[in-house]
């Protein structure tokens, strides 16, 4: 590592060389800086760092597959069939290039040489980070008939690279074991994370086969999409009625960038846009998205005017009108992507805006010209959206005139809190009147507000915005939150930094939570993204000890915890020599006098509800986050949408197991 240090800093080597910047010590000192966290997310980031290199090799045109194996011994192996990381001696380090790439931070060399190359902009840099954070790593390169092999412990090579045999394979294989002293929370890899990642990579790189194998349980998956992002758009629209079977697709190179676009409309009211830059999702958009929107708005309006679908005196269709039912994947590949914003989720390269605009304008206009039936449907849908928008505005104006949304006019059902510091304020949305009664009585009225919900929350997936203004439950929710809705939505108005769903721990409760989530997901995703939405976790069981003034209840939140608590108590009693009647009910063996199953929140009195579910000292709140908006979107569609068959299948196959965790929130 001494060489690395010497070389660090301002020296500059030519592009075909590795840039030797630093040793690996900083990575072990501050892993979070390199992989985000040392929790489950950071752990899986290790797989991504290695596998991204394998995918980049395929994007560069040298490999066709990426295989990930979760090993029975806790390791992870990533293998590709590309050229293999070079094994010749590196001029700067005097060691093999393979060892250099794996031991020196910021070592990457992907931009040298001829041909078109793109990567996440960090090609190869991640491998050394993974090595540094792995207790053990084995790297093998199959090149020129030979197996080249090297091993490391915590980033330190155990001996130089050696040839250990012959092979007719070609490619790179990296096996690593996350260091438990770094990943203290967990070192267990999640197979679903792997398949999700590999599925995406396969969609984004057409013609690449990605596979996953979990040695721990024998699970296998493989992903291959001839159509790339065209298949991706089709997948996003599964379960939705599409306006045309055919997906608009174009791939063009401009200067040194590649622009790939796929578009298909469905008959829902929401938009599904997946923008990527060099296979990295950019949820906050950026220049590629701006270019795309400008182009689609112009093309659709131009087409509508030219073909008399929009009269002279009619206003242009707005971006929001054209968005309704739009599903699109935007993939740009460029040599030097600039990721901006706090979370680096936004593409900043200004030139990309014009590139995407140009490609989309030209080819989407052709597409509409060549498919007049589809064009008519798209314009028709946007026109309908425009009409609904105007109707919604009229309805809203009407409501506003009546004063319904004004901040001062809080819903009468709301039991507000007294604090005006919204950072400490919490709004509990409570199912049922009796539970709401207990909640009002038991709460800390300084910071906790209660909004009772009666009956079924409006199924917002199928309701348009204009209809929602007529729904009393939704109107009081919007009013209580103070954020407005639709064009008027303003997160800055949020009156409570915690919005807590408090529903029964049963199927009906889960349904109501799902309906509420649908509403937030569709109309106020910012509130979820801001980390403001939570679910309360009421206990399922009460274990009662003693009677009268000695009565005490232990609250237990699920079946597993019940079993654990009872077992622990029995063991404790056995250890202390207490005689146990083995024929007695189990909770009695544990020294309890009764075991209660709470059927609903309404069964708890004010004190109990406070103690178990509302008191910040004891409660469990689960924060809802849009980790995977795509999956959530699909599940919402299945659960709430028009497709009865899908919903039936989903509920029949998952009803016993489905819980809100499955909704990926
Ligand atoms: C399982 C992980 O890392 N594959 C991989 C990495 C490289 C190459 C091929 C490669 C790149 C180039 C030339 C080039 C890398 N090479 C480097 C460096 N799989 C995996 N496959 N030859 C081979 O970019 O010119 C970094 S990554 F720096 F050595 F060139």
XYZ file of C-alpha atoms and ligand atoms in Angstrom:
695
model
C 0.000 0.000 0.000
C 3.046 2.208 0.280
C 3.157 2.752 -3.475
C -0.419 3.776 -3.452
C 0.227 6.441 -0.889
C 3.202 7.818 -2.722
C 1.215 8.023 -5.875
C -1.761 9.686 -4.292
C -2.685 13.250 -5.103
C -2.050 15.333 -8.117
C -0.150 13.021 -10.459
C -2.012 12.179 -13.603
C -1.587 9.147 -15.776
C -2.829 8.650 -19.260
C -6.275 7.230 -19.764
C -5.254 3.639 -20.381
C -3.629 3.500 -17.005
C -5.004 2.960 -13.605
C -5.247 6.041 -11.525
C -3.566 5.227 -8.301
C -4.889 7.471 -5.627
C -5.012 5.996 -2.217
C -4.681 2.840 -0.197
C -7.615 0.969 1.297
C -7.311 2.198 4.883
C -9.806 5.037 4.441
C -12.451 2.535 3.335
C -12.123 0.454 6.467
C -12.067 3.563 8.590
C -15.185 5.089 7.097
C -17.096 2.429 5.199
C -20.238 4.563 5.167
C -18.563 7.104 2.912
C -18.018 4.462 0.246
C -21.069 2.239 0.438
C -23.633 4.458 2.158
C -24.122 2.430 5.321
C -22.926 -0.681 7.104
C -26.472 -1.998 7.465
C -28.334 -4.315 5.118
C -28.311 -1.718 2.360
C -24.537 -1.261 2.467
C -24.080 -5.025 2.617
C -25.976 -5.474 -0.638
C -24.163 -2.548 -2.144
C -21.104 -4.833 -2.146
C -22.806 -7.154 -4.622
C -23.786 -4.199 -6.765
C -20.224 -2.837 -6.857
C -18.841 -6.114 -8.184
C -21.770 -7.030 -10.422
C -21.864 -3.543 -11.971
C -18.398 -4.219 -13.357
C -19.597 -7.461 -14.893
C -22.620 -5.655 -16.391
C -20.396 -2.843 -17.702
C -18.273 -5.426 -19.440
C -21.424 -6.700 -21.176
C -22.542 -3.153 -22.064
C -19.128 -2.601 -23.604
C -19.946 -5.577 -25.818
C -17.559 -8.155 -24.402
C -19.734 -10.370 -22.256
C -23.165 -11.928 -22.461
C -23.856 -13.108 -18.947
C -23.590 -12.237 -15.274
C -24.073 -14.949 -12.668
C -24.492 -14.291 -8.970
C -24.352 -17.109 -6.414
C -25.140 -16.715 -2.745
C -22.923 -19.373 -1.227
C -23.942 -21.739 1.540
C -20.965 -20.536 3.599
C -22.217 -16.930 3.589
C -20.130 -15.643 0.686
C -21.201 -14.208 -2.622
C -19.754 -15.062 -6.020
C -20.140 -12.899 -9.125
C -18.969 -14.251 -12.438
C -19.003 -12.915 -15.989
C -17.822 -14.152 -19.379
C -16.145 -10.966 -20.553
C -12.504 -10.368 -21.339
C -11.349 -10.915 -17.785
C -9.668 -8.178 -15.776
C -6.148 -7.805 -17.234
C -3.491 -9.836 -15.410
C -0.341 -8.333 -16.891
C 2.021 -6.324 -14.716
C 0.805 -2.831 -14.185
C 3.524 -0.271 -14.992
C 2.729 1.998 -12.085
C 2.378 -0.498 -9.260
C 4.655 -3.265 -10.476
C 1.893 -5.708 -9.587
C -0.700 -7.437 -11.718
C -3.472 -5.166 -12.973
C -5.950 -7.499 -11.256
C -4.282 -7.003 -7.879
C -4.024 -3.270 -8.566
C -7.716 -2.963 -9.385
C -8.596 -4.840 -6.210
C -6.263 -3.129 -3.782
C -6.059 0.472 -4.810
C -8.834 2.892 -4.193
C -10.071 4.803 -7.196
C -8.365 2.367 -9.505
C -10.321 2.251 -12.702
C -9.291 2.315 -16.276
C -12.414 1.783 -18.219
C -12.295 4.906 -20.278
C -9.054 4.195 -22.004
C -8.741 2.502 -25.340
C -10.905 2.680 -28.388
C -14.530 1.879 -28.947
C -17.602 3.148 -27.241
C -17.631 2.699 -23.508
C -19.993 3.749 -20.845
C -20.387 2.792 -17.263
C -21.865 4.229 -14.137
C -18.907 6.565 -14.325
C -17.135 4.731 -11.580
C -16.082 1.678 -13.464
C -13.909 -0.686 -11.533
C -13.539 1.661 -8.590
C -15.891 -0.348 -6.417
C -13.981 -3.631 -6.497
C -11.275 -2.415 -4.132
C -13.893 -1.059 -1.740
C -15.565 -4.475 -1.608
C -12.178 -6.109 -1.075
C -11.403 -3.746 1.787
C -14.701 -4.590 3.489
C -14.459 -8.366 2.988
C -12.800 -10.642 5.504
C -11.848 -12.817 2.550
C -11.886 -12.411 -1.223
C -10.947 -14.775 -4.036
C -10.596 -13.382 -7.560
C -10.093 -15.530 -10.619
C -9.533 -14.415 -14.182
C -9.975 -16.855 -17.039
C -7.899 -15.602 -19.934
C -5.802 -17.191 -22.652
C -6.635 -20.693 -21.403
C -5.347 -20.062 -17.899
C -6.906 -19.754 -14.472
C -5.301 -16.791 -12.687
C -5.978 -16.814 -8.965
C -5.423 -14.416 -6.076
C -6.769 -14.183 -2.522
C -7.059 -11.397 0.020
C -7.933 -10.986 3.681
C -9.450 -7.617 4.547
C -8.001 -6.257 1.305
C -4.472 -7.560 1.907
C -3.152 -9.985 -0.737
C -2.109 -13.319 0.739
C 0.366 -14.006 -2.083
C 0.889 -12.643 -5.594
C -1.318 -13.654 -8.479
C -0.655 -17.240 -9.619
C -1.788 -19.494 -12.427
C -3.481 -22.496 -10.847
C -4.698 -24.402 -13.861
C -6.057 -24.504 -17.370
C -9.497 -23.567 -18.599
C -11.405 -22.965 -21.773
C -13.572 -20.394 -20.019
C -13.115 -16.674 -20.334
C -14.121 -14.023 -17.857
C -13.829 -12.869 -14.269
C -15.037 -14.453 -11.044
C -15.006 -12.613 -7.721
C -15.989 -14.339 -4.463
C -16.182 -12.302 -1.288
C -17.163 -12.676 2.369
C -18.447 -9.482 3.990
C -16.438 -8.672 7.088
C -18.611 -9.198 10.186
C -16.555 -6.644 12.113
C -17.677 -4.035 9.574
C -21.236 -5.233 8.920
C -22.253 -5.634 12.527
C -25.981 -5.591 11.875
C -26.145 -8.434 9.392
C -23.984 -10.320 6.906
C -26.831 -12.355 5.496
C -27.536 -11.658 1.843
C -31.109 -11.338 0.656
C -31.938 -13.367 -2.428
C -34.832 -11.084 -3.361
C -32.497 -8.102 -3.429
C -30.237 -10.015 -5.836
C -33.036 -11.026 -8.195
C -34.463 -7.539 -8.173
C -31.101 -6.053 -9.073
C -30.406 -8.660 -11.767
C -33.868 -8.287 -13.280
C -33.287 -4.567 -13.669
C -29.868 -5.021 -15.180
C -31.284 -7.501 -17.696
C -34.037 -5.075 -18.671
C -31.544 -2.287 -19.145
C -29.021 -4.280 -21.139
C -30.801 -6.135 -23.881
C -29.364 -9.475 -24.789
C -27.623 -9.998 -21.454
C -28.465 -13.066 -19.407
C -28.337 -12.578 -15.660
C -28.772 -15.464 -13.241
C -29.054 -15.886 -9.516
C -28.515 -19.039 -7.485
C -29.016 -19.353 -3.760
C -27.010 -22.321 -2.468
C -28.633 -21.947 0.926
C -32.005 -23.122 -0.320
C -31.564 -24.119 -3.962
C -33.521 -21.205 -5.437
C -32.658 -20.174 -8.973
C -33.698 -17.318 -11.249
C -32.646 -16.144 -14.686
C -33.424 -12.947 -16.567
C -33.048 -12.234 -20.236
C -34.949 -9.632 -22.223
C -34.524 -9.596 -25.943
C -36.350 -6.276 -26.027
C -34.472 -4.540 -23.192
C -36.350 -1.453 -22.025
C -39.174 -2.253 -24.438
C -39.807 -5.407 -22.398
C -39.425 -3.308 -19.264
C -42.241 -0.979 -20.301
C -44.435 -3.968 -21.100
C -43.715 -5.353 -17.661
C -44.573 -2.055 -15.974
C -47.925 -2.158 -17.738
C -48.803 -5.730 -16.787
C -52.270 -5.801 -15.318
C -53.203 -2.504 -16.900
C -55.291 -1.984 -20.004
C -52.915 -0.606 -22.658
C -53.904 1.831 -25.408
C -51.878 -0.143 -27.927
C -50.065 -3.457 -27.804
C -47.138 -1.976 -29.645
C -44.494 -0.188 -27.571
C -42.815 2.880 -29.031
C -39.083 2.208 -28.994
C -36.042 4.043 -30.277
C -32.302 3.819 -29.768
C -29.988 6.444 -31.251
C -26.444 7.618 -30.755
C -25.782 11.353 -30.635
C -22.170 12.455 -30.253
C -20.787 10.034 -27.701
C -24.102 9.319 -25.949
C -26.742 6.685 -26.558
C -30.394 7.570 -26.055
C -32.858 4.715 -25.636
C -36.568 5.385 -25.117
C -39.621 3.153 -24.711
C -43.179 4.417 -24.290
C -46.592 2.794 -23.955
C -49.804 4.322 -22.640
C -52.272 2.571 -20.362
C -55.776 3.590 -19.335
C -54.968 4.545 -15.721
C -54.563 8.109 -14.477
C -51.050 7.948 -13.203
C -47.644 8.116 -14.793
C -44.873 5.565 -14.464
C -41.542 6.996 -15.505
C -38.235 5.192 -15.014
C -35.302 7.372 -15.983
C -31.809 5.871 -15.965
C -28.362 7.197 -16.685
C -25.799 4.472 -17.346
C -28.127 1.911 -15.742
C -28.386 3.955 -12.552
C -31.943 4.914 -11.639
C -32.376 8.670 -11.295
C -35.658 8.990 -9.407
C -35.316 12.758 -9.173
C -35.093 13.072 -12.930
C -32.760 15.615 -14.440
C -31.833 16.718 -17.928
C -32.916 13.516 -19.688
C -36.376 13.772 -18.147
C -36.728 17.471 -18.979
C -35.802 16.772 -22.604
C -38.261 13.898 -22.760
C -41.169 15.888 -21.323
C -40.567 18.900 -23.529
C -40.561 16.663 -26.579
C -43.612 14.535 -25.807
C -45.676 17.623 -24.902
C -44.754 19.358 -28.131
C -45.247 16.302 -30.345
C -48.657 15.373 -28.925
C -49.932 18.970 -29.162
C -48.567 19.418 -32.686
C -50.158 16.180 -33.799
C -53.489 17.071 -32.196
C -53.574 20.484 -33.912
C -52.468 19.200 -37.274
C -55.152 16.553 -37.284
C -57.977 18.701 -36.010
C -58.182 16.871 -32.682
C -57.576 20.154 -30.895
C -59.550 23.119 -32.185
C -57.967 26.462 -32.875
C -59.533 28.172 -29.916
C -58.823 25.317 -27.512
C -55.874 25.586 -25.107
C -52.866 23.320 -25.490
C -52.878 20.052 -23.568
C -50.693 20.454 -20.506
C -47.832 18.251 -19.381
C -50.090 16.852 -16.655
C -52.730 15.902 -19.214
C -50.209 14.094 -21.377
C -48.707 12.345 -18.358
C -51.887 10.465 -17.473
C -51.460 6.791 -18.256
C -47.950 7.288 -19.620
C -45.433 4.529 -18.954
C -41.930 5.263 -20.145
C -38.377 4.126 -19.639
C -35.658 6.601 -20.492
C -32.148 5.219 -20.640
C -29.217 7.401 -21.536
C -25.639 6.258 -21.655
C -22.941 8.856 -21.605
C -19.209 8.845 -20.930
C -19.196 11.216 -17.997
C -22.487 11.283 -16.131
C -22.927 13.967 -13.516
C -25.173 12.895 -10.675
C -26.526 15.852 -8.773
C -28.705 16.725 -5.829
C -28.403 15.715 -2.233
C -28.895 12.054 -2.918
C -27.159 12.044 -6.312
C -30.437 10.972 -7.829
C -30.586 13.505 -10.618
C -28.746 13.708 -13.927
C -27.074 17.078 -14.449
C -25.389 16.903 -17.863
C -26.975 19.791 -19.805
C -26.232 18.396 -23.283
C -28.422 15.358 -22.585
C -31.545 17.511 -22.488
C -31.174 18.426 -26.144
C -30.210 14.893 -27.174
C -33.300 13.327 -25.645
C -35.561 16.112 -26.926
C -34.200 15.621 -30.428
C -34.567 11.833 -30.529
C -37.997 11.821 -28.883
C -39.374 14.670 -31.033
C -38.349 13.138 -34.296
C -39.181 9.482 -33.707
C -42.286 9.876 -31.565
C -43.722 12.186 -34.245
C -43.053 9.456 -36.847
C -44.672 6.911 -34.576
C -47.860 8.989 -34.259
C -47.949 9.631 -38.023
C -47.538 5.946 -38.764
C -50.044 4.781 -36.151
C -52.994 7.167 -36.437
C -55.286 4.890 -34.433
C -52.895 4.872 -31.478
C -52.254 8.603 -31.858
C -55.961 9.271 -31.685
C -56.279 7.257 -28.493
C -53.359 9.074 -26.860
C -54.721 12.493 -27.770
C -58.222 11.406 -26.725
C -56.968 10.321 -23.333
C -55.068 13.565 -22.771
C -58.129 15.561 -23.846
C -60.204 13.686 -21.318
C -57.597 14.427 -18.671
C -57.772 18.119 -19.594
C -61.525 18.049 -19.167
C -61.239 16.290 -15.809
C -58.605 18.793 -14.743
C -60.950 21.649 -15.530
C -63.829 19.912 -13.762
C -61.611 19.239 -10.760
C -60.563 22.860 -10.673
C -64.179 23.968 -10.763
C -65.046 21.500 -8.006
C -62.087 22.631 -5.951
C -62.888 26.296 -6.449
C -66.358 25.481 -5.315
C -65.079 23.761 -2.192
C -62.619 26.567 -1.542
C -65.395 29.075 -1.903
C -67.245 27.175 0.754
C -64.105 27.430 2.847
C -63.643 23.683 3.178
C -59.900 23.643 2.591
C -58.928 26.710 4.484
C -56.342 26.168 7.160
C -58.456 27.688 9.904
C -61.323 25.473 9.083
C -60.125 22.159 10.483
C -62.447 19.174 10.191
C -64.863 18.906 13.079
C -63.880 15.287 13.728
C -60.275 16.225 14.337
C -59.094 16.342 17.932
C -56.101 18.598 17.343
C -53.022 18.931 19.521
C -52.011 22.172 21.188
C -48.376 22.474 20.092
C -47.739 24.584 17.006
C -44.279 23.146 16.455
C -45.143 20.743 13.676
C -41.836 18.912 13.981
C -43.123 17.418 17.234
C -46.750 17.031 16.181
C -48.265 13.674 15.315
C -51.537 12.921 13.568
C -53.064 9.545 14.393
C -55.525 8.360 11.788
C -57.623 5.914 13.752
C -59.930 3.238 12.456
C -63.315 3.176 14.120
C -65.056 5.447 16.575
C -64.472 3.487 19.757
C -60.714 3.231 19.176
C -60.667 6.922 18.326
C -62.459 7.604 21.615
C -59.813 5.715 23.593
C -57.061 7.396 21.597
C -58.454 10.858 22.352
C -58.647 10.046 26.024
C -55.253 8.394 26.293
C -53.168 10.672 24.080
C -50.642 13.338 24.924
C -52.851 16.160 23.712
C -49.946 18.567 23.526
C -48.396 16.849 20.503
C -50.846 14.135 19.437
C -53.893 14.800 17.286
C -56.560 12.201 16.518
C -58.554 11.881 13.314
C -61.169 9.126 13.384
C -61.908 7.393 10.096
C -65.330 5.955 9.578
C -66.189 3.237 7.153
C -64.117 2.361 4.170
C -61.669 4.893 2.873
C -62.443 5.749 -0.720
C -60.691 3.444 -3.137
C -58.579 6.148 -4.706
C -56.995 3.971 -7.365
C -60.174 4.185 -9.348
C -61.418 7.524 -8.204
C -60.470 10.622 -10.064
C -59.370 13.724 -8.306
C -62.678 15.454 -8.917
C -64.572 12.614 -7.243
C -62.292 12.700 -4.266
C -63.333 16.175 -3.302
C -66.768 14.793 -2.662
C -65.504 12.138 -0.236
C -65.842 13.268 3.365
C -63.085 11.027 4.777
C -60.550 12.164 2.215
C -61.505 15.827 2.528
C -61.059 15.775 6.304
C -57.736 14.008 5.940
C -56.469 16.602 3.457
C -57.767 19.443 5.579
C -56.246 18.067 8.763
C -52.851 17.581 7.117
C -52.851 21.067 5.646
C -51.018 20.142 2.442
C -53.763 20.644 -0.142
C -54.172 18.342 -3.133
C -53.485 18.190 -6.862
C -52.061 21.374 -8.314
C -52.511 22.987 -4.908
C -50.451 20.379 -3.102
C -47.732 21.950 -0.980
C -45.653 19.825 1.372
C -44.680 22.968 3.276
C -48.201 23.151 4.639
C -47.828 19.812 6.447
C -49.103 20.369 9.982
C -47.698 17.188 11.514
C -44.313 15.640 10.851
C -45.637 12.221 11.784
C -48.779 10.859 10.164
C -49.555 7.567 11.897
C -52.032 4.981 10.648
C -53.535 3.206 13.614
C -55.614 0.290 12.412
C -56.553 -3.086 13.822
C -54.045 -5.909 13.528
C -56.418 -7.912 11.332
C -57.385 -8.283 7.688
C -59.764 -5.315 7.734
C -57.124 -3.157 9.368
C -54.591 -4.184 6.738
C -57.115 -3.336 4.036
C -57.711 0.119 5.445
C -53.973 0.728 5.747
C -53.561 -0.336 2.130
C -56.291 2.063 1.022
C -54.657 4.888 2.941
C -51.293 3.985 1.453
C -52.839 3.997 -2.018
C -54.086 7.484 -1.441
C -50.726 8.733 -0.188
C -48.821 6.861 -2.871
C -50.914 8.270 -5.694
C -51.556 11.804 -4.521
C -48.958 12.701 -1.919
C -45.876 10.568 -2.542
C -43.813 13.512 -1.239
C -45.250 12.930 2.208
C -44.061 9.306 2.129
C -40.714 10.250 0.622
C -40.261 12.873 3.320
C -40.451 10.028 5.861
C -43.637 11.357 7.456
C -45.876 8.301 7.166
C -45.887 5.606 9.843
C -47.899 2.616 10.888
C -48.591 2.004 14.533
C -48.138 -1.535 15.743
C -50.774 -2.423 18.313
C -50.226 -5.562 20.404
C -52.024 -8.760 19.449
C -51.928 -10.348 22.881
C -52.066 -9.381 26.526
C -50.627 -11.790 29.104
C -52.184 -11.093 32.487
C -50.546 -11.639 35.848
C -52.083 -11.189 39.299
C -55.397 -9.682 40.201
C -56.811 -6.511 41.660
C -54.200 -3.862 42.376
C -51.475 -6.419 41.639
C -52.763 -6.994 38.125
C -50.119 -6.506 35.455
C -50.266 -7.051 31.708
C -47.385 -7.978 29.438
C -48.169 -6.904 25.886
C -47.013 -9.035 22.993
C -47.052 -7.923 19.379
C -47.256 -11.119 17.371
C -47.461 -14.922 17.558
C -43.709 -15.444 17.488
C -43.180 -12.985 20.318
C -45.962 -14.713 22.263
C -44.229 -18.046 21.985
C -40.850 -16.537 22.902
C -42.211 -14.676 25.908
C -44.042 -17.709 27.259
C -41.044 -19.991 26.691
C -38.663 -17.578 28.383
C -40.938 -17.291 31.413
C -41.300 -21.073 31.689
C -37.536 -21.515 31.516
C -37.011 -18.831 34.128
C -39.434 -20.566 36.457
C -37.840 -23.978 35.868
C -34.427 -22.522 36.663
C -35.645 -20.972 39.871
C -37.099 -24.337 40.911
C -40.772 -23.414 40.590
C -42.998 -26.450 40.158
C -44.860 -26.361 36.897
C -48.050 -28.202 36.117
C -47.321 -29.511 32.640
C -50.938 -30.306 31.946
C -51.927 -26.656 32.386
C -52.389 -24.233 29.518
C -49.073 -22.865 28.422
C -49.534 -19.267 29.588
C -50.406 -20.680 33.015
C -47.185 -22.702 33.038
C -45.465 -19.371 32.498
C -47.141 -17.920 35.579
C -49.821 -15.851 33.867
C -53.413 -16.034 34.958
C -54.970 -15.228 31.610
C -54.136 -14.658 27.988
C -56.103 -12.147 25.964
C -56.187 -11.817 22.245
C -57.037 -8.259 21.253
C -59.563 -8.351 18.494
C -59.215 -4.700 17.751
C -57.958 -1.384 18.994
C -61.461 -0.675 20.247
C -61.064 -3.357 22.913
C -58.270 -1.499 24.636
C -59.042 1.172 27.135
C -57.454 4.597 26.914
C -54.578 3.663 29.213
C -53.781 0.466 27.413
C -53.831 2.142 24.031
C -51.504 4.869 25.244
C -49.092 2.428 26.883
C -48.880 -0.046 24.040
C -49.331 1.919 20.878
C -49.040 5.657 21.364
C -46.525 6.336 24.112
C -43.230 7.218 22.372
C -41.405 5.403 25.171
C -42.959 2.020 24.458
C -44.633 2.045 21.073
C -43.342 0.618 17.828
C -43.874 2.794 14.778
C -43.011 1.426 11.375
C -41.908 4.096 8.960
C -43.391 3.697 5.505
C -40.905 4.317 2.701
C -41.132 4.088 -1.042
C -38.186 1.793 -1.364
C -39.401 0.259 -4.490
C -42.139 2.411 -5.948
C -42.287 0.087 -8.898
C -43.281 -2.975 -6.920
C -45.665 -0.955 -4.806
C -47.265 0.422 -7.934
C -47.745 -3.068 -9.298
C -49.212 -4.351 -6.058
C -51.560 -1.410 -5.738
C -52.763 -2.079 -9.244
C -53.350 -5.704 -8.410
C -55.111 -4.976 -5.162
C -57.149 -1.982 -6.168
C -57.307 -1.758 -9.912
C -59.861 -2.798 -12.476
C -58.272 -6.131 -13.171
C -60.449 -8.401 -11.094
C -58.610 -11.542 -12.190
C -55.245 -10.255 -11.063
C -56.636 -9.185 -7.747
C -58.292 -12.547 -7.262
C -55.100 -14.405 -8.072
C -53.063 -12.226 -5.799
C -55.410 -12.500 -2.888
C -55.951 -16.229 -3.364
C -52.266 -16.984 -3.570
C -51.112 -14.573 -0.907
C -54.082 -13.967 1.349
C -52.684 -16.047 4.183
C -49.269 -14.500 4.055
C -49.929 -11.033 2.793
C -49.117 -8.319 5.203
C -48.012 -4.776 4.714
C -44.384 -5.867 4.591
C -45.209 -7.573 1.324
C -46.286 -4.271 -0.074
C -42.685 -3.139 0.091
C -43.437 -0.080 2.084
C -17.162 -10.233 -11.472
C -16.711 -8.856 -11.759
O -15.012 -6.985 -12.887
N -15.356 -7.868 -14.955
C -14.483 -7.128 -15.729
C -13.784 -6.035 -15.262
C -12.879 -5.392 -16.135
C -12.743 -5.858 -17.443
C -13.485 -6.955 -17.835
C -11.833 -5.245 -18.447
C -11.866 -3.933 -18.733
C -11.019 -3.394 -19.691
C -10.165 -4.242 -20.362
C -11.028 -1.962 -20.022
C -12.093 -4.296 -15.586
N -10.916 -3.951 -15.961
C -10.404 -2.918 -15.254
C -9.092 -2.400 -15.568
N -16.395 -8.708 -13.126
C -15.539 -7.777 -13.630
N -14.333 -7.561 -16.985
N -10.148 -5.535 -20.088
C -10.948 -6.054 -19.157
O -11.832 -1.238 -19.446
O -10.262 -1.540 -20.874
C -11.204 -2.435 -14.299
S -12.641 -3.322 -14.297
F -8.888 -1.297 -14.905
F -8.187 -3.285 -15.227
F -8.983 -2.217 -16.854
